[in-house]
MMTF fields as JSON, N, C-alpha, C and O atoms, coordinates in Angstrom:
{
  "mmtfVersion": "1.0.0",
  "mmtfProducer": "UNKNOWN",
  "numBonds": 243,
  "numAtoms": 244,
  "numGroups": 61,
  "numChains": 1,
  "numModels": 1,
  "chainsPerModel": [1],
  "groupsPerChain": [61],
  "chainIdList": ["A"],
  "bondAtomList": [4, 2, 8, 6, 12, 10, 16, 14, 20, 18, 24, 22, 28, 26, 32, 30, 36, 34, 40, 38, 44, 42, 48, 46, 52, 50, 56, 54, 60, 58, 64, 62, 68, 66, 72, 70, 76, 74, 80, 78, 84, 82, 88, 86, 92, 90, 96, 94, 100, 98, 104, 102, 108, 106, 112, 110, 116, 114, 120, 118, 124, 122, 128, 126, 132, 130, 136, 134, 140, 138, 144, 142, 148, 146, 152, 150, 156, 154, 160, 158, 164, 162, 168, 166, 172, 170, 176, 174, 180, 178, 184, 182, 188, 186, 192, 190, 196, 194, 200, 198, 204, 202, 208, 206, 212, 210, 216, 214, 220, 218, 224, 222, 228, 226, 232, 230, 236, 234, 240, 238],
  "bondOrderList": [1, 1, 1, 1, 1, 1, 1, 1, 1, 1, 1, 1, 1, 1, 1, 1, 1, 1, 1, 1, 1, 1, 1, 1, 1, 1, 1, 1, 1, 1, 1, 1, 1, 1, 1, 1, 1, 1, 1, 1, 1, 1, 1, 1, 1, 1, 1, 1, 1, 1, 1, 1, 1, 1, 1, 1, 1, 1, 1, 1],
  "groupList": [{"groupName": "UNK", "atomNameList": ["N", "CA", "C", "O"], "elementList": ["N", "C", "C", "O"], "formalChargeList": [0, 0, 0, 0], "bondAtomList": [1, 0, 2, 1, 3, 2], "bondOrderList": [1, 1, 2], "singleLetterCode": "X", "chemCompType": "L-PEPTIDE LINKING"}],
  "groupTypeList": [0, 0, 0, 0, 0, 0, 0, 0, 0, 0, 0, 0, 0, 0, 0, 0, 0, 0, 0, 0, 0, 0, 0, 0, 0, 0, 0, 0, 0, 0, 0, 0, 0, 0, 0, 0, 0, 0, 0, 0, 0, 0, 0, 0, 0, 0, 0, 0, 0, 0, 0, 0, 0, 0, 0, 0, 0, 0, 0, 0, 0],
  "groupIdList": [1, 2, 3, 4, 5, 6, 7, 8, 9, 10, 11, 12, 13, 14, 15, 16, 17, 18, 19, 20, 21, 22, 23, 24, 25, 26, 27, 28, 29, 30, 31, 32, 33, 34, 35, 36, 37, 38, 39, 40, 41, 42, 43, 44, 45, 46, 47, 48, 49, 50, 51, 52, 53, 54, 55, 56, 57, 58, 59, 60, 61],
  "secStructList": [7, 7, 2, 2, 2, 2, 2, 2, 2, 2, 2, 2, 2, 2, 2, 2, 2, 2, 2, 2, 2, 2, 6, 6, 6, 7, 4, 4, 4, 2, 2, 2, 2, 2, 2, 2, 2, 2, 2, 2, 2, 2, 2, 2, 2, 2, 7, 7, 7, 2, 2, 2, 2, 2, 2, 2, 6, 6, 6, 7, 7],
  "xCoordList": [153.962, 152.606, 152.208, 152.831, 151.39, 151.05, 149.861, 149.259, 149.58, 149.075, 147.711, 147.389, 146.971, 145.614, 145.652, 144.837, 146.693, 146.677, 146.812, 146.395, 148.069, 148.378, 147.047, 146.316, 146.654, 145.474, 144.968, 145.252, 143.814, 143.67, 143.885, 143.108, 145.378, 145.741, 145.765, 145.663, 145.919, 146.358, 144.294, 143.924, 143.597, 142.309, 142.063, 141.82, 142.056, 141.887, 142.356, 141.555, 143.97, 144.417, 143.895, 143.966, 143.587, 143.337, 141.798, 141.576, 140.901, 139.333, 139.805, 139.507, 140.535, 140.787, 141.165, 140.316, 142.366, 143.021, 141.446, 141.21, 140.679, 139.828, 139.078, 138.866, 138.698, 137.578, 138.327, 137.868, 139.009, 140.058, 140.005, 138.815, 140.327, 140.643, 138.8, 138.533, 137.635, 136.542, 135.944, 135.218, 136.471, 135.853, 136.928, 136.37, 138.038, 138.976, 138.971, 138.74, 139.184, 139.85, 138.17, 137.689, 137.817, 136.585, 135.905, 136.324, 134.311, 133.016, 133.78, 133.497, 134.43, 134.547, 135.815, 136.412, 135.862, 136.936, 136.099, 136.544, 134.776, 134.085, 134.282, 134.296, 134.4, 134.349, 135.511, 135.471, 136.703, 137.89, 137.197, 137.494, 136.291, 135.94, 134.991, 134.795, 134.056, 133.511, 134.054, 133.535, 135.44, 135.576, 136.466, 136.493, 137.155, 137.614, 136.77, 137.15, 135.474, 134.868, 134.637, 135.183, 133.782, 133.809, 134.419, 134.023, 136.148, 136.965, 136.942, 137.627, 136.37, 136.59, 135.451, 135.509, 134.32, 133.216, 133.931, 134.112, 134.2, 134.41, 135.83, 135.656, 136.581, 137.499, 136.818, 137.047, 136.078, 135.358, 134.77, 135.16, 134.263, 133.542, 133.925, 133.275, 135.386, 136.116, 137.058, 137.161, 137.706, 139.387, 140.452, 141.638, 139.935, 140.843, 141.329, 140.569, 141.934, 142.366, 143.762, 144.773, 143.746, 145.151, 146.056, 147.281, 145.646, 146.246, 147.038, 148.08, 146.455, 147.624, 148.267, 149.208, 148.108, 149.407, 150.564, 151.668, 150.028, 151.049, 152.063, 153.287, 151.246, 151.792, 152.469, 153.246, 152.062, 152.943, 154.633, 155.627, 154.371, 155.781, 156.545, 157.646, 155.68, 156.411, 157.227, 158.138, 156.807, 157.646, 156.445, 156.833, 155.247, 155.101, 154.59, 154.472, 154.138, 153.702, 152.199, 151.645],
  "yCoordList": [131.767, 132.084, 133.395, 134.455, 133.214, 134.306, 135.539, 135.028, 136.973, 137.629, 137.598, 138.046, 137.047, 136.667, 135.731, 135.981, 134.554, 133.157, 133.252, 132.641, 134.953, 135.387, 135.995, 135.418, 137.023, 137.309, 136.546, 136.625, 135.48, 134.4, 133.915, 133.65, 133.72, 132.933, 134.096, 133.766, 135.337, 136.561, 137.096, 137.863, 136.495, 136.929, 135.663, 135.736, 134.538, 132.77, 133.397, 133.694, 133.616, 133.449, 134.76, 134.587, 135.53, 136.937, 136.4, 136.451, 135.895, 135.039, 134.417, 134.903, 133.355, 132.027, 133.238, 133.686, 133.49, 134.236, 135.191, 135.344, 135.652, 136.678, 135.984, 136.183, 134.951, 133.793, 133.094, 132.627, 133.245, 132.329, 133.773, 133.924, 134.661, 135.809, 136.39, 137.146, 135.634, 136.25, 135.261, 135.636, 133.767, 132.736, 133.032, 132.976, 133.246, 133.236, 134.775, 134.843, 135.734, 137.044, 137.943, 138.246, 138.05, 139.611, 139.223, 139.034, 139.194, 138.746, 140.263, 140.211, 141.112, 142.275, 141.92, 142.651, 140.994, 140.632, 140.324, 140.64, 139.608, 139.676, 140.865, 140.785, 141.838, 143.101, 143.07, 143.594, 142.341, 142.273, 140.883, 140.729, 140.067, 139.341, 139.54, 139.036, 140.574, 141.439, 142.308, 142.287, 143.201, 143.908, 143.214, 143.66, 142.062, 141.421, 140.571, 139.979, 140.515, 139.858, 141.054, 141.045, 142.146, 143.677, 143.619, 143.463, 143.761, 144.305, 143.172, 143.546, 141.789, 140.845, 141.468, 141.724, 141.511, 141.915, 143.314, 143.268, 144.216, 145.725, 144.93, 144.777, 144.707, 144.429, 143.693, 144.189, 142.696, 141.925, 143.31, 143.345, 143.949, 144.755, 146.354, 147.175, 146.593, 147.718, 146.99, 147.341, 146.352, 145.669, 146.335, 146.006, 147.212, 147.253, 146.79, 147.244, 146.339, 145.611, 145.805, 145.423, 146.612, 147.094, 145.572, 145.687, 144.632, 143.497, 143.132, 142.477, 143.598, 142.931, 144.081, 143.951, 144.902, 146.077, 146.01, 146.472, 145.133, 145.51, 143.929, 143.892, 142.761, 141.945, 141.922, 141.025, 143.164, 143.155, 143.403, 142.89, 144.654, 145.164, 144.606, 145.026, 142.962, 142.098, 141.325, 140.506, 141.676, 140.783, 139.092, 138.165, 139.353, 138.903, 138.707, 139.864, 138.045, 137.969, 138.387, 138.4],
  "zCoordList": [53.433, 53.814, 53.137, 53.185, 52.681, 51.909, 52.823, 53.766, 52.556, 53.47, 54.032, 55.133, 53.205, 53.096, 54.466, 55.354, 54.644, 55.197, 56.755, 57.739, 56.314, 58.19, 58.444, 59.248, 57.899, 58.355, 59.526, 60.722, 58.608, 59.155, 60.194, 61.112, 60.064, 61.393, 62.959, 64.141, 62.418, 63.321, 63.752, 64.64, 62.953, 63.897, 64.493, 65.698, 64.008, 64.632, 65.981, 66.868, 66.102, 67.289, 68.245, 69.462, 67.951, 68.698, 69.585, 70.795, 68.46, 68.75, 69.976, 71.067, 69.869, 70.675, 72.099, 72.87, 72.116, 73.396, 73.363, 74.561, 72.828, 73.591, 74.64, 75.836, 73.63, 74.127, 75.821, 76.864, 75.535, 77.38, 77.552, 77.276, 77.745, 78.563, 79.061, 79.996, 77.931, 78.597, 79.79, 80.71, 79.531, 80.261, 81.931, 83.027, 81.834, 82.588, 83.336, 84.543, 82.707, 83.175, 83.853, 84.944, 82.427, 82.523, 81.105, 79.963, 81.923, 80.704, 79.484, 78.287, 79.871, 79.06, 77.847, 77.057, 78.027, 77.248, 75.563, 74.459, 75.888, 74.707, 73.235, 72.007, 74.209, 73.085, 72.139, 71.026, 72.701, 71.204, 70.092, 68.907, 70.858, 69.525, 68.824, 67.718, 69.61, 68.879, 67.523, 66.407, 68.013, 67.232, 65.959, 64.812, 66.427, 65.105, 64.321, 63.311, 64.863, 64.035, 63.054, 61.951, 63.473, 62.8, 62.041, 60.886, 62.519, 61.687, 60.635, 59.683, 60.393, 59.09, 57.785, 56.582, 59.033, 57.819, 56.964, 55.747, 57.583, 57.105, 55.902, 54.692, 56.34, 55.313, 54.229, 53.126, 54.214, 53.188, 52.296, 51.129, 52.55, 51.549, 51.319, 50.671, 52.162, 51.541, 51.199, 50.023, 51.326, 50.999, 52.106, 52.125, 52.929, 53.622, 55.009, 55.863, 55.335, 56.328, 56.874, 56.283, 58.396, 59.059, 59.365, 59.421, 59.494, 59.606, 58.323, 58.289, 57.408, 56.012, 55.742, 54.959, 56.045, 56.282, 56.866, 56.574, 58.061, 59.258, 58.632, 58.755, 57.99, 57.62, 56.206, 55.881, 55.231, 54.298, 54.499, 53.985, 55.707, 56.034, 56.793, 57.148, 57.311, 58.06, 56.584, 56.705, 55.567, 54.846, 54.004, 53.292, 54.464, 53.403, 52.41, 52.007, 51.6, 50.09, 49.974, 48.875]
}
């Protein structure tokens, strides 16, 4: 899997669990899919992104 792909899969899944934790837990739960949506745009147009960091040093490509 290449780092671009975890990405991906590491905001998909963060979305999904926010989304059950806002229907289920606290309407306040909205604000993490808020901020990863944020955090996609901002990476799109600096290149930087703490998620493929944290996944390079996981090892991968």
């Amino acid at each position: 899997m290449t780092v671009d792909n975890g990405v991906r899969v590491v905001a998909g899944g963060i979305l999904l669990v926010s989304l059950l934790l806002t229907a289920w837990v606290h309407p306040g739960f909205v604000w993490l899919s808020a901020f990863v949506g944020a955090n996609l745009i901002q990476s799109a147009f600096t290149g930087f992104c703490p998620a493929a960091m944290v996944l390079r040093r996981m090892g991968l490509k």
